[in-house]
Short mmCIF file of C-alpha atoms in Angstrom, two decimals:
data_model
loop_
_atom_site.label_atom_id
_atom_site.label_comp_id
_atom_site.label_asym_id
_atom_site.label_seq_id
_atom_site.Cartn_x
_atom_site.Cartn_y
_atom_site.Cartn_z
CA MET R 1 85.62 88.33 109.36
CA ASP R 2 83.24 87.46 106.49
CA SER R 3 79.87 89.04 107.22
CA LYS R 4 78.43 88.45 103.73
CA SER R 5 79.76 84.87 103.33
CA ILE R 6 81.79 85.63 100.21
CA VAL R 7 84.32 82.87 100.99
CA ALA R 8 83.57 79.32 99.85
CA PRO R 9 82.31 77.13 102.72
CA GLY R 10 85.19 75.74 104.75
CA ALA R 11 87.86 77.46 102.66
CA GLN R 12 91.05 78.75 104.27
CA VAL R 13 93.99 80.80 103.03
CA GLU R 14 96.46 78.26 101.61
CA LYS R 15 100.06 78.73 100.55
CA LEU R 16 100.41 77.90 96.85
CA GLY R 17 104.13 78.49 96.46
CA ASP R 18 107.13 80.19 98.07
CA GLY R 19 110.85 80.77 97.75
CA TYR R 20 110.56 84.18 96.12
CA LYS R 21 112.13 87.42 97.28
CA PHE R 22 109.10 89.76 97.00
CA THR R 23 105.95 88.90 95.05
CA GLU R 24 103.74 91.50 93.37
CA GLY R 25 101.46 92.33 90.45
CA PRO R 26 99.19 89.25 90.09
CA VAL R 27 96.82 89.21 87.11
CA ALA R 28 94.93 86.37 85.40
CA ASP R 29 94.77 85.70 81.67
CA LYS R 30 91.52 84.68 79.93
CA ASP R 31 92.03 81.06 81.00
CA GLY R 32 92.56 81.92 84.67
CA ASN R 33 96.32 81.34 84.72
CA VAL R 34 97.93 83.90 87.03
CA PHE R 35 101.06 85.88 86.19
CA PHE R 36 102.88 87.61 89.05
CA THR R 37 106.26 89.23 89.58
CA ASP R 38 109.23 88.48 91.78
CA GLN R 39 110.43 92.05 91.46
CA PRO R 40 113.85 91.90 93.21
CA ASN R 41 114.75 88.86 91.07
CA ASN R 42 113.48 90.60 87.91
CA LYS R 43 111.10 87.78 86.96
CA ILE R 44 107.51 87.28 85.91
CA ILE R 45 106.18 83.90 87.08
CA ARG R 46 103.21 81.99 85.64
CA TRP R 47 100.91 79.85 87.81
CA ASP R 48 98.95 77.26 85.84
CA ALA R 49 95.24 77.21 86.74
CA GLY R 50 94.91 73.56 85.76
CA THR R 51 97.97 71.98 87.38
CA GLY R 52 99.06 74.55 89.97
CA ALA R 53 102.56 74.42 88.48
CA PHE R 54 104.85 77.46 88.36
CA SER R 55 107.06 78.46 85.43
CA THR R 56 109.10 81.51 84.44
CA PHE R 57 107.42 83.70 81.82
CA SER R 58 110.22 86.30 81.72
CA ASP R 59 113.56 86.63 83.49
CA LYS R 60 114.19 90.07 81.95
CA ALA R 61 111.05 91.77 83.18
CA GLY R 62 112.31 95.34 83.62
CA ARG R 63 111.70 94.94 87.37
CA ALA R 64 107.97 94.60 86.68
CA ASN R 65 105.51 95.50 89.44
CA GLY R 66 101.77 95.98 88.77
CA MET R 67 100.44 94.28 85.60
CA TYR R 68 97.27 93.91 83.52
CA PHE R 69 96.30 92.09 80.31
CA ASP R 70 95.09 94.03 77.28
CA LYS R 71 92.41 92.69 74.93
CA LYS R 72 95.01 91.20 72.58
CA GLY R 73 96.50 89.09 75.36
CA ASN R 74 99.61 91.23 75.83
CA LEU R 75 100.81 91.53 79.42
CA VAL R 76 101.29 95.22 80.22
CA ALA R 77 103.59 95.92 83.16
CA CYS R 78 104.84 98.79 85.29
CA SER R 79 108.54 98.08 84.71
CA ASP R 80 110.32 100.52 86.97
CA GLU R 81 113.92 99.50 86.24
CA GLU R 82 114.01 102.40 83.76
CA ASN R 83 110.75 104.00 85.03
CA GLN R 84 108.78 102.73 82.04
CA VAL R 85 105.66 100.82 81.05
CA TRP R 86 106.26 97.68 78.98
CA SER R 87 104.02 95.36 76.99
CA PHE R 88 105.00 91.69 76.75
CA ASP R 89 103.68 89.56 73.89
CA LYS R 90 102.67 85.94 74.49
CA LYS R 91 106.28 84.80 74.06
CA GLY R 92 107.56 87.28 76.64
CA ASN R 93 109.09 89.77 74.21
CA PRO R 94 108.78 93.33 75.56
CA THR R 95 107.89 96.61 73.87
CA VAL R 96 108.22 99.97 75.63
CA LEU R 97 104.89 101.85 75.77
CA VAL R 98 105.87 104.72 78.10
CA LYS R 99 109.42 106.00 78.60
CA ASP R 100 108.89 109.49 80.04
CA TYR R 101 106.50 112.37 80.71
CA ASP R 102 107.22 115.86 79.39
CA GLY R 103 110.77 114.80 78.60
CA LYS R 104 111.53 113.57 82.12
CA LEU R 105 111.58 110.07 83.57
CA LEU R 106 108.63 108.99 85.64
CA ASN R 107 109.26 108.35 89.35
CA GLY R 108 108.57 104.62 89.08
CA PRO R 109 105.30 103.33 87.57
CA ASN R 110 103.70 101.08 90.19
CA ASP R 111 100.26 99.81 89.19
CA LEU R 112 97.93 100.08 86.19
CA TRP R 113 94.49 99.29 84.82
CA ILE R 114 93.41 99.11 81.16
CA ASP R 115 89.99 100.36 80.06
CA ALA R 116 87.76 98.87 77.35
CA ASN R 117 89.23 101.20 74.72
CA GLY R 118 92.80 100.17 75.50
CA GLY R 119 93.66 103.31 77.44
CA ILE R 120 95.94 102.75 80.43
CA TYR R 121 95.63 104.37 83.85
CA LEU R 122 98.81 104.19 85.93
CA THR R 123 100.13 105.37 89.27
CA ASP R 124 103.62 106.85 89.64
CA PRO R 125 104.80 106.97 93.26
CA LEU R 126 108.43 107.17 94.32
CA TYR R 127 109.92 104.10 96.01
CA LYS R 128 113.68 104.36 95.79
CA ARG R 129 115.16 101.17 94.32
CA ASP R 130 118.67 99.91 95.00
CA TYR R 131 118.95 98.69 91.39
CA TRP R 132 118.43 102.12 89.83
CA LYS R 133 121.34 103.49 87.86
CA ARG R 134 119.71 106.94 87.67
CA ASP R 135 119.33 109.69 90.25
CA PRO R 136 117.08 108.11 92.90
CA GLU R 137 115.35 111.37 93.77
CA MET R 138 111.90 112.32 92.47
CA GLN R 139 111.95 112.92 88.72
CA GLN R 140 108.52 114.56 88.37
CA ASP R 141 107.10 117.46 90.43
CA GLY R 142 105.04 115.05 92.52
CA GLN R 143 103.50 111.59 92.64
CA HIS R 144 100.60 111.51 90.23
CA VAL R 145 98.08 109.41 88.28
CA TYR R 146 98.40 109.28 84.48
CA TYR R 147 96.35 108.12 81.48
CA LEU R 148 97.91 106.74 78.31
CA SER R 149 95.61 107.20 75.32
CA PRO R 150 94.35 104.07 73.53
CA ASP R 151 96.71 104.73 70.60
CA HIS R 152 99.58 104.88 73.15
CA LYS R 153 100.68 108.26 71.79
CA LYS R 154 99.66 110.67 74.55
CA LEU R 155 100.33 110.46 78.29
CA THR R 156 98.20 112.82 80.39
CA ARG R 157 98.08 113.59 84.10
CA VAL R 158 94.59 112.89 85.42
CA ASP R 159 95.17 113.59 89.13
CA ASP R 160 98.06 115.60 90.56
CA LYS R 161 96.61 116.13 94.05
CA LEU R 162 97.57 112.83 95.74
CA LYS R 163 100.44 112.20 98.16
CA LYS R 164 101.52 108.74 97.02
CA PRO R 165 99.11 106.90 94.69
CA ASN R 166 99.59 103.13 94.54
CA GLY R 167 96.84 100.57 93.85
CA ILE R 168 94.43 101.23 90.97
CA ILE R 169 91.46 99.36 89.49
CA GLY R 170 88.45 100.19 87.34
CA SER R 171 84.86 98.97 87.54
CA ALA R 172 83.44 96.32 85.19
CA ASP R 173 81.33 98.90 83.33
CA GLY R 174 84.32 101.20 82.90
CA LYS R 175 82.54 104.10 84.57
CA ARG R 176 84.46 104.32 87.85
CA LEU R 177 88.12 104.25 88.83
CA PHE R 178 89.44 103.44 92.30
CA VAL R 179 92.86 104.79 93.34
CA ALA R 180 94.56 104.16 96.67
CA ASP R 181 96.59 107.03 98.10
CA ILE R 182 98.81 104.95 100.35
CA GLY R 183 100.69 108.07 101.42
CA ASP R 184 97.53 109.56 102.92
CA ASN R 185 95.87 106.26 103.97
CA LYS R 186 92.81 106.87 101.76
CA THR R 187 91.17 105.23 98.75
CA TYR R 188 89.25 107.41 96.30
CA VAL R 189 86.70 106.73 93.57
CA TYR R 190 86.34 108.83 90.41
CA ASP R 191 83.91 109.07 87.52
CA ILE R 192 85.66 108.22 84.26
CA GLN R 193 84.86 110.67 81.45
CA LYS R 194 84.58 109.80 77.74
CA ASP R 195 87.97 111.36 76.99
CA GLY R 196 89.65 109.34 79.75
CA SER R 197 89.85 112.22 82.20
CA LEU R 198 88.59 111.85 85.77
CA ALA R 199 85.89 113.80 87.59
CA ASN R 200 84.06 113.92 90.93
CA ARG R 201 86.77 112.45 93.14
CA GLN R 202 85.22 111.16 96.35
CA LEU R 203 86.64 109.40 99.37
CA PHE R 204 85.59 105.75 99.19
CA VAL R 205 87.22 104.41 102.35
CA PRO R 206 89.59 106.04 104.89
CA LYS R 207 92.19 103.36 104.28
CA GLY R 208 95.02 103.12 101.77
CA SER R 209 96.19 100.08 99.86
CA ASP R 210 98.94 98.51 97.83
CA GLY R 211 97.33 96.44 95.05
CA MET R 212 93.53 96.23 94.65
CA ILE R 213 90.86 94.22 92.82
CA LEU R 214 87.07 94.22 92.37
CA ASP R 215 84.78 91.18 92.25
CA GLU R 216 81.67 90.67 90.10
CA GLU R 217 79.46 92.12 92.84
CA GLY R 218 81.46 95.35 92.98
CA ASN R 219 83.21 94.61 96.27
CA LEU R 220 86.67 96.20 96.57
CA TYR R 221 89.59 94.17 97.96
CA ILE R 222 92.49 96.17 99.36
CA THR R 223 95.83 94.95 100.69
CA GLY R 224 98.50 95.70 103.27
CA ASP R 225 97.48 94.07 106.54
CA GLY R 226 96.09 90.96 104.87
CA VAL R 227 93.11 91.53 102.56
CA THR R 228 90.19 93.77 103.58
CA VAL R 229 86.95 93.81 101.58
CA PHE R 230 84.46 96.69 101.25
CA ASP R 231 81.07 96.58 99.55
CA LYS R 232 79.77 99.13 97.02
CA THR R 233 78.84 101.55 99.81
CA GLY R 234 82.29 101.46 101.40
CA ALA R 235 81.21 99.30 104.35
CA GLN R 236 83.73 96.68 105.46
CA ILE R 237 82.35 93.16 104.95
CA ALA R 238 85.43 90.94 105.30
CA HIS R 239 89.04 90.70 106.42
CA PHE R 240 91.38 87.82 105.61
CA PRO R 241 94.65 87.58 107.52
CA VAL R 242 97.34 86.18 105.24
CA HIS R 243 100.54 86.09 107.28
CA LYS R 244 102.45 88.31 109.67
CA GLY R 245 104.14 90.46 107.05
CA TRP R 246 103.00 92.73 104.21
CA THR R 247 100.30 91.62 101.77
CA ALA R 248 101.15 93.40 98.54
CA ASN R 249 98.54 92.51 95.93
CA VAL R 250 95.61 90.34 94.92
CA CYS R 251 93.63 89.13 91.89
CA PHE R 252 90.99 86.56 90.94
CA GLY R 253 92.31 83.54 89.07
CA GLY R 254 91.63 79.86 88.47
CA LYS R 255 89.51 78.29 85.73
CA ASN R 256 86.30 79.60 87.30
CA ARG R 257 87.72 82.97 88.40
CA ASP R 258 86.84 82.07 92.00
CA LEU R 259 90.33 81.75 93.50
CA LEU R 260 91.55 84.84 95.32
CA PHE R 261 95.25 84.79 94.43
CA ILE R 262 97.35 86.75 96.93
CA THR R 263 100.98 87.90 96.75
CA ALA R 264 102.63 88.43 100.15
CA GLU R 265 106.39 88.92 100.43
CA THR R 266 108.19 85.62 99.70
CA ALA R 267 105.10 83.53 98.89
CA VAL R 268 101.78 83.40 97.05
CA TYR R 269 98.51 82.23 98.57
CA GLY R 270 95.02 81.20 97.46
CA LEU R 271 91.56 81.46 98.99
CA LYS R 272 88.54 79.79 97.36
CA MET R 273 85.64 82.21 97.06
CA LYS R 274 81.87 82.06 96.44
CA VAL R 275 82.07 85.30 94.47
CA LYS R 276 84.04 85.54 91.24
CA GLY R 277 86.31 88.09 89.65
CA ILE R 278 85.42 90.28 86.69
CA LYS R 279 86.24 88.76 83.30
#
């Protein structure tokens, strides 16, 4: 289904690479190269936008999941091995940005988005991991959404009324935030306030998601059963089957930001688009 013809003429979903254990967290740098995680193997992989070649960016990734680039080119990751948020410099050296909330470990940071000021919104659901050395039960009093101040000194809860928040993405103008409550099969939109807090939560679509992305026209791409696309009003305009299993996450990459880069279990896929991602 592609009712608004957002896919490039004749384009099909193509496998770009495979042989991974479970792919997640794709995000493109300023040149369109895509970084994604192979979380069970504790790696961050780089896909070259020019050659299509794959290389290992980090093999000590803290079990990275969702990721996003900050303005300085650091790769910020939800590294849930120790329930933290890490920032990797261009050489792959990590720094811990978030290690706890109110003196307790987070449940397992899952996905994040960075605003224009450098503040970081992150989701903290509980997915029990077999590699955890800590108590696998919930560490916080629920599964919440948090905001890390631009100076990285203060972590604040900005929504504590969700069942299991997962995918998260902000609009190009920085005024709206989309959060998927995968535990309640809903995706919400909020107004972002000047202090980073959220207001006016509204149901955007009655469907949850794993990872999410927006394109330059404001269409929202959600994942799970392939990729489903909704326009600004919440009307479904497209659905792209990927394969028979779970589609975890998606981003726009490539030199022209017009390749929909999709992570789905053991492989990564690409779909050439007419629309482009947000720079």
